[in-house]
Coordinates of C-alpha atoms in Angstrom, one line a residue:
X38 CA 8.2 37.4 2.7
X39 CA 5.0 38.5 -0.1
X40 CA 3.4 36.0 -3.0
X41 CA 2.4 36.8 -5.8
X42 CA -1.3 37.5 -5.7
X43 CA -4.0 34.8 -6.9
X44 CA -5.6 35.2 -10.5
X45 CA -9.2 34.5 -11.4
X46 CA -8.3 31.2 -12.6
X47 CA -7.2 29.8 -9.4
X48 CA -10.8 30.1 -8.2
X49 CA -13.9 27.5 -7.6
X50 CA -17.2 28.6 -7.0
X51 CA -18.7 29.6 -3.5
X52 CA -22.3 29.2 -2.3
X53 CA -23.4 31.2 0.7
X54 CA -26.4 30.5 2.4
X55 CA -28.0 32.0 5.1
X56 CA -28.6 35.7 6.3
X57 CA -29.0 39.3 5.0
X58 CA -28.9 42.4 7.9
X59 CA -29.1 46.2 7.9
X60 CA -26.4 46.5 10.8
X61 CA -27.4 49.9 13.1
X62 CA -24.2 51.2 14.6
X63 CA -23.4 53.0 17.4
X64 CA -20.0 54.0 18.7
X65 CA -19.7 54.6 22.0
X66 CA -16.8 54.8 24.4
X67 CA -17.2 50.9 26.5
X68 CA -20.7 48.8 26.3
X69 CA -23.5 49.4 28.4
X70 CA -24.4 47.6 31.6
X71 CA -27.4 46.2 32.4
X72 CA -30.2 48.9 32.6
X73 CA -27.6 51.9 31.8
X74 CA -27.7 55.0 29.4
X75 CA -24.2 55.7 27.7
X76 CA -23.7 59.1 25.3
X77 CA -23.2 57.2 22.0
X78 CA -20.3 59.4 19.5
X79 CA -21.8 58.1 15.9
X80 CA -24.3 56.3 14.3
X81 CA -24.0 54.6 10.7
X82 CA -26.6 51.9 8.9
X83 CA -24.3 49.4 6.8
X84 CA -25.1 46.6 5.0
X85 CA -24.5 43.5 7.4
X86 CA -25.5 39.9 8.1
X87 CA -23.7 37.0 8.4
X88 CA -23.7 35.7 4.8
X89 CA -23.7 38.7 3.1
X90 CA -20.6 39.6 5.0
X91 CA -19.2 36.3 4.0
X92 CA -20.1 36.3 1.0
X93 CA -19.2 40.2 0.2
X94 CA -15.6 38.9 1.8
X95 CA -15.3 36.5 -0.9
X96 CA -16.3 38.6 -3.4
X97 CA -13.9 41.5 -3.0
X98 CA -10.7 38.7 -2.6
X99 CA -12.2 37.2 -6.3
X100 CA -14.2 34.2 -5.3
X101 CA -16.8 33.0 -8.0
X102 CA -19.5 33.6 -5.3
X103 CA -23.7 33.1 -5.1
X104 CA -25.6 34.1 -2.2
X105 CA -28.8 32.4 -1.8
X106 CA -31.0 34.4 1.4
X107 CA -33.8 36.6 1.4
X108 CA -34.4 40.4 2.0
X109 CA -37.7 42.4 2.4
X110 CA -39.1 44.9 -0.2
X111 CA -37.7 48.1 1.5
X112 CA -34.5 50.1 1.2
X113 CA -32.2 48.0 3.4
X114 CA -33.1 45.6 1.6
X115 CA -31.9 47.4 -1.7
X116 CA -28.9 48.8 0.2
X117 CA -27.4 45.0 0.7
X118 CA -27.9 44.0 -2.6
X119 CA -26.3 47.0 -4.2
X120 CA -23.4 46.1 -1.5
X121 CA -23.6 42.1 -2.5
X122 CA -23.5 43.4 -6.4
X123 CA -20.6 45.7 -5.6
X124 CA -18.7 43.0 -4.8
X125 CA -19.0 40.9 -7.6
X126 CA -21.8 38.9 -5.4
X127 CA -24.2 36.7 -7.5
X128 CA -27.7 37.9 -6.1
X129 CA -30.3 36.0 -8.6
X130 CA -31.1 33.8 -5.4
X131 CA -31.9 36.1 -3.1
X132 CA -35.4 36.3 -2.8
X133 CA -37.1 40.3 -2.0
X134 CA -40.3 39.3 0.3
X135 CA -43.4 42.1 0.1
X136 CA -44.9 42.5 3.5
X137 CA -41.6 41.7 5.5
X138 CA -38.9 43.8 6.3
X139 CA -34.9 42.7 5.8
X140 CA -33.4 41.7 8.7
X141 CA -31.8 43.8 11.6
X142 CA -28.7 43.9 13.6
X143 CA -27.9 46.5 16.7
X144 CA -24.4 46.9 17.4
X145 CA -22.8 48.8 19.8
X146 CA -19.1 49.2 19.5
X147 CA -16.9 50.5 22.4
X148 CA -13.8 52.3 22.3
X149 CA -11.6 48.7 21.5
X150 CA -13.2 48.1 19.1
X151 CA -15.2 45.1 20.6
X152 CA -19.0 44.7 19.8
X153 CA -22.5 43.4 21.4
X154 CA -25.1 42.4 18.8
X155 CA -28.8 42.0 19.1
X156 CA -30.4 40.7 15.6
X157 CA -34.1 40.2 14.5
X158 CA -34.5 38.1 11.7
X159 CA -37.2 39.9 9.7
X160 CA -37.2 38.5 5.8
X161 CA -33.8 35.9 7.0
X162 CA -37.2 34.1 9.0
X163 CA -38.5 32.9 5.4
X164 CA -35.5 31.0 4.4
X165 CA -37.2 27.5 4.9
X166 CA -36.1 23.7 3.4
X167 CA -38.2 24.8 0.4
X168 CA -36.2 27.9 -0.3
X169 CA -33.1 25.4 -0.8
X170 CA -34.8 22.9 -2.3
X171 CA -36.1 25.4 -5.2
X172 CA -32.6 26.4 -5.5
X173 CA -31.1 22.9 -5.9
X174 CA -29.4 23.5 -9.1
X175 CA -27.4 26.5 -7.5
X176 CA -25.5 23.5 -5.4
X177 CA -24.3 21.9 -8.8
X178 CA -20.3 22.4 -9.6
X179 CA -19.8 24.4 -6.2
X180 CA -16.5 23.9 -4.7
X181 CA -17.4 24.8 -1.5
X182 CA -21.0 25.8 0.0
X183 CA -20.9 28.2 3.4
X184 CA -23.1 28.0 6.2
X185 CA -23.6 29.7 9.5
X186 CA -27.0 29.5 11.7
X187 CA -28.9 33.0 11.3
X188 CA -31.6 31.1 9.7
X189 CA -33.6 28.2 10.1
X190 CA -32.2 25.0 11.4
X191 CA -33.9 22.8 8.6
X192 CA -32.4 25.2 6.0
X193 CA -29.3 24.9 7.6
X194 CA -29.5 21.1 7.3
X195 CA -30.8 21.0 3.4
X196 CA -28.2 23.8 2.4
X197 CA -25.5 21.0 4.0
X198 CA -27.0 18.1 2.4
X199 CA -27.6 19.5 -1.3
X200 CA -23.3 20.7 -0.2
X201 CA -22.6 17.2 0.4
X202 CA -24.4 15.5 -2.8
X203 CA -23.1 18.1 -5.0
X204 CA -19.2 16.8 -3.7
X205 CA -18.5 20.7 -2.3
X206 CA -16.5 21.4 1.0
X207 CA -19.0 22.6 3.4
X208 CA -17.9 25.2 5.9
X209 CA -20.6 25.6 9.2
X210 CA -19.5 28.7 10.9
X211 CA -21.2 27.8 14.4
X212 CA -23.0 31.1 15.1
X213 CA -24.4 32.1 16.5
X214 CA -23.9 29.5 18.7
X215 CA -26.7 26.6 18.9
X216 CA -26.7 22.9 19.5
X217 CA -26.6 21.0 16.1
X218 CA -27.1 17.4 14.7
X219 CA -24.8 14.7 15.1
X220 CA -26.0 14.7 11.2
X221 CA -25.1 18.2 10.1
X222 CA -22.2 17.4 12.2
X223 CA -21.0 14.3 9.5
X224 CA -22.0 16.7 7.0
X225 CA -19.9 19.5 7.6
X226 CA -16.3 18.9 5.9
X227 CA -14.9 21.9 8.1
X228 CA -16.4 23.2 11.1
X229 CA -15.4 27.4 12.1
X230 CA -16.2 28.1 15.9
X231 CA -14.2 30.7 18.3
X232 CA -13.1 29.8 21.6
X233 CA -16.7 30.3 23.1
X234 CA -18.3 28.0 20.8
X235 CA -16.1 25.7 21.0
X236 CA -16.2 25.2 24.8
X237 CA -20.3 25.5 24.2
X238 CA -20.8 22.8 21.4
X239 CA -17.9 20.4 23.6
X240 CA -20.1 21.0 26.8
X241 CA -18.2 23.6 28.6
X242 CA -14.8 21.9 27.8
X243 CA -12.1 24.0 28.7
X244 CA -10.6 25.7 25.8
X245 CA -6.6 25.7 25.8
X246 CA -4.9 29.2 26.6
X247 CA -3.4 30.7 23.6
X248 CA 0.2 30.4 24.6
X249 CA -0.5 26.2 25.2
X250 CA 1.6 24.2 23.7
X251 CA 0.1 22.2 20.9
X252 CA -0.4 18.9 22.6
X253 CA -2.9 20.8 24.6
X254 CA -5.0 20.9 21.8
X255 CA -5.0 17.1 21.3
X256 CA -7.7 16.2 23.6
X257 CA -9.9 19.0 21.9
X258 CA -9.2 17.2 18.4
X259 CA -10.3 14.3 20.0
X260 CA -14.2 15.5 21.2
X261 CA -14.5 17.2 18.5
X262 CA -14.3 13.7 16.1
X263 CA -16.2 11.7 19.0
X264 CA -19.2 14.0 17.9
X265 CA -18.4 13.5 14.1
X266 CA -16.3 16.8 12.9
X267 CA -12.7 15.7 11.8
X268 CA -11.7 19.3 10.7
X269 CA -11.9 22.3 13.1
X270 CA -10.9 25.4 12.7
X271 CA -10.8 27.6 16.5
X272 CA -10.3 31.4 15.9
X273 CA -8.2 32.7 18.8
X274 CA -9.1 36.4 18.4
X275 CA -5.8 38.7 18.7
X276 CA -4.0 36.0 19.1
X277 CA -4.6 34.1 15.5
X278 CA -6.1 30.2 15.2
X279 CA -5.4 26.7 15.3
X280 CA -6.5 24.4 12.9
X281 CA -7.7 20.8 14.5
X282 CA -7.2 18.2 11.2
X283 CA -7.5 14.7 12.2
X284 CA -8.7 13.8 8.0
X285 CA -6.6 10.9 6.5
X286 CA -4.0 12.3 5.0
X287 CA -3.4 15.4 6.3
X288 CA -0.3 17.3 7.4
X289 CA 0.4 18.3 11.1
X290 CA -2.8 17.0 13.4
X291 CA -2.5 20.9 15.1
X292 CA -1.4 23.8 13.2
X293 CA -0.8 27.1 15.1
X294 CA -1.6 30.3 13.0
X295 CA 0.3 33.4 14.2
X296 CA -1.9 36.6 14.2
X297 CA -1.4 40.2 11.8
X298 CA -0.8 42.7 15.0
X299 CA -3.1 45.8 13.4
X300 CA -4.8 48.3 15.7
X301 CA -8.3 47.4 15.8
X302 CA -11.2 49.9 15.2
X303 CA -14.2 48.0 14.9
X304 CA -14.1 43.8 15.4
X305 CA -17.4 43.9 14.4
X306 CA -17.9 41.0 11.3
X307 CA -14.0 39.8 11.4
X308 CA -15.1 36.9 11.6
X309 CA -16.8 36.6 9.0
X310 CA -14.0 38.3 7.0
X311 CA -12.4 35.1 8.0
X312 CA -14.7 32.9 6.8
X313 CA -15.3 34.0 3.3
X314 CA -11.8 34.2 3.1
X315 CA -11.3 30.9 4.4
X316 CA -13.6 29.2 1.8
X317 CA -12.3 31.6 -0.9
X318 CA -9.0 29.7 -0.9
X319 CA -10.5 26.5 0.1
X320 CA -12.3 26.6 -3.1
X321 CA -9.3 27.5 -4.9
X322 CA -7.6 24.0 -3.7
X323 CA -5.6 25.3 -0.9
X324 CA -4.8 23.2 2.0
X325 CA -7.0 24.3 5.1
X326 CA -3.8 25.6 7.3
X327 CA -2.9 27.9 4.0
X328 CA -6.5 28.7 3.6
X329 CA -6.4 29.8 7.7
X330 CA -3.5 31.5 7.4
X331 CA -4.9 33.7 4.7
X332 CA -8.0 34.4 5.8
X333 CA -6.3 35.3 9.5
X334 CA -4.9 38.6 7.9
X335 CA -8.0 39.3 5.8
X336 CA -9.6 39.5 9.4
X337 CA -7.3 41.3 10.7
X338 CA -7.2 44.0 8.0
X339 CA -11.0 44.3 8.1
X340 CA -10.8 45.1 12.2
X341 CA -8.8 48.3 11.3
X342 CA -11.6 50.1 9.8
X343 CA -15.7 50.6 10.5
X344 CA -18.1 49.0 10.0
X345 CA -18.5 45.2 7.9
X346 CA -18.4 44.6 4.3
X347 CA -16.6 47.9 3.4
X348 CA -14.0 47.1 5.3
X349 CA -13.1 43.8 3.9
X350 CA -9.7 44.0 2.1
X351 CA -9.0 42.7 -1.9
X352 CA -6.6 40.0 -2.2
X353 CA -3.6 42.8 -3.2
X354 CA -4.0 43.9 -0.2
X355 CA -4.4 40.1 1.9
X356 CA -1.0 39.3 0.2
X357 CA 0.8 42.6 0.7
X358 CA 0.3 41.9 4.6
X359 CA 1.4 38.4 4.6

């Protein structure tokens, strides 16, 4: 049954800190093996970068969102800023860095919509702890601060501290995967991982199969809490997601979120669509499990079109598909 679309009144402010990349994407029947050359079937240059994607996803869903990051003073940087602005994202805190190229991601997408990605930081490498300090006023009054690991660890830590000090919900997308400190874990309100990242973070611990009973996830939740994380969303690709919540006062400790069945055309950036949608609904005051359910639909719809930001749905589309 459809639910009413959300209004601009039921939103809080979202601050996204991190990366902006130009996505250089080539489509092919299958991903190449090492040393192999394949014929492509189309090439595009699109706005991307995990943080820019998350901000645009949130903006298209109606969030009041500000992006903090850096681009070069080049055409790719202009493309990224224009795409963010078109989605209603505030970009005053995105620095244009002279003499440095905008970050890029080289993306290969196969006929099943799966992808492989290599990134080059470019201007993203200039985002530092000082960048966060100089923009500290942005965090005041924020409901959610959204982070990923495509900028320097010191910048991520500083943003997590600023968000925590402001009383915001700090959402950390542990991607691209890297180990994090105990302090960052304890500053994180909600950790967002896929199954591979979850297993890496838990030192290679096996993650339950998609059809496993809820009880199989209890030991996983225990291992996360041992590392300072009480609330975790694990995305399961085409199998939906699972919400692990040991936060005091939470309802169910384990909540399964059913997948939304779609024909996937391009899965690039669907994790970012999930993150941006999750942040949007958390900022509006939704419980974590409800926010994850909404985000699951948003991510599925994003996979039905080529590209990233241009493929992200608005609130009405997500609401209609629930």
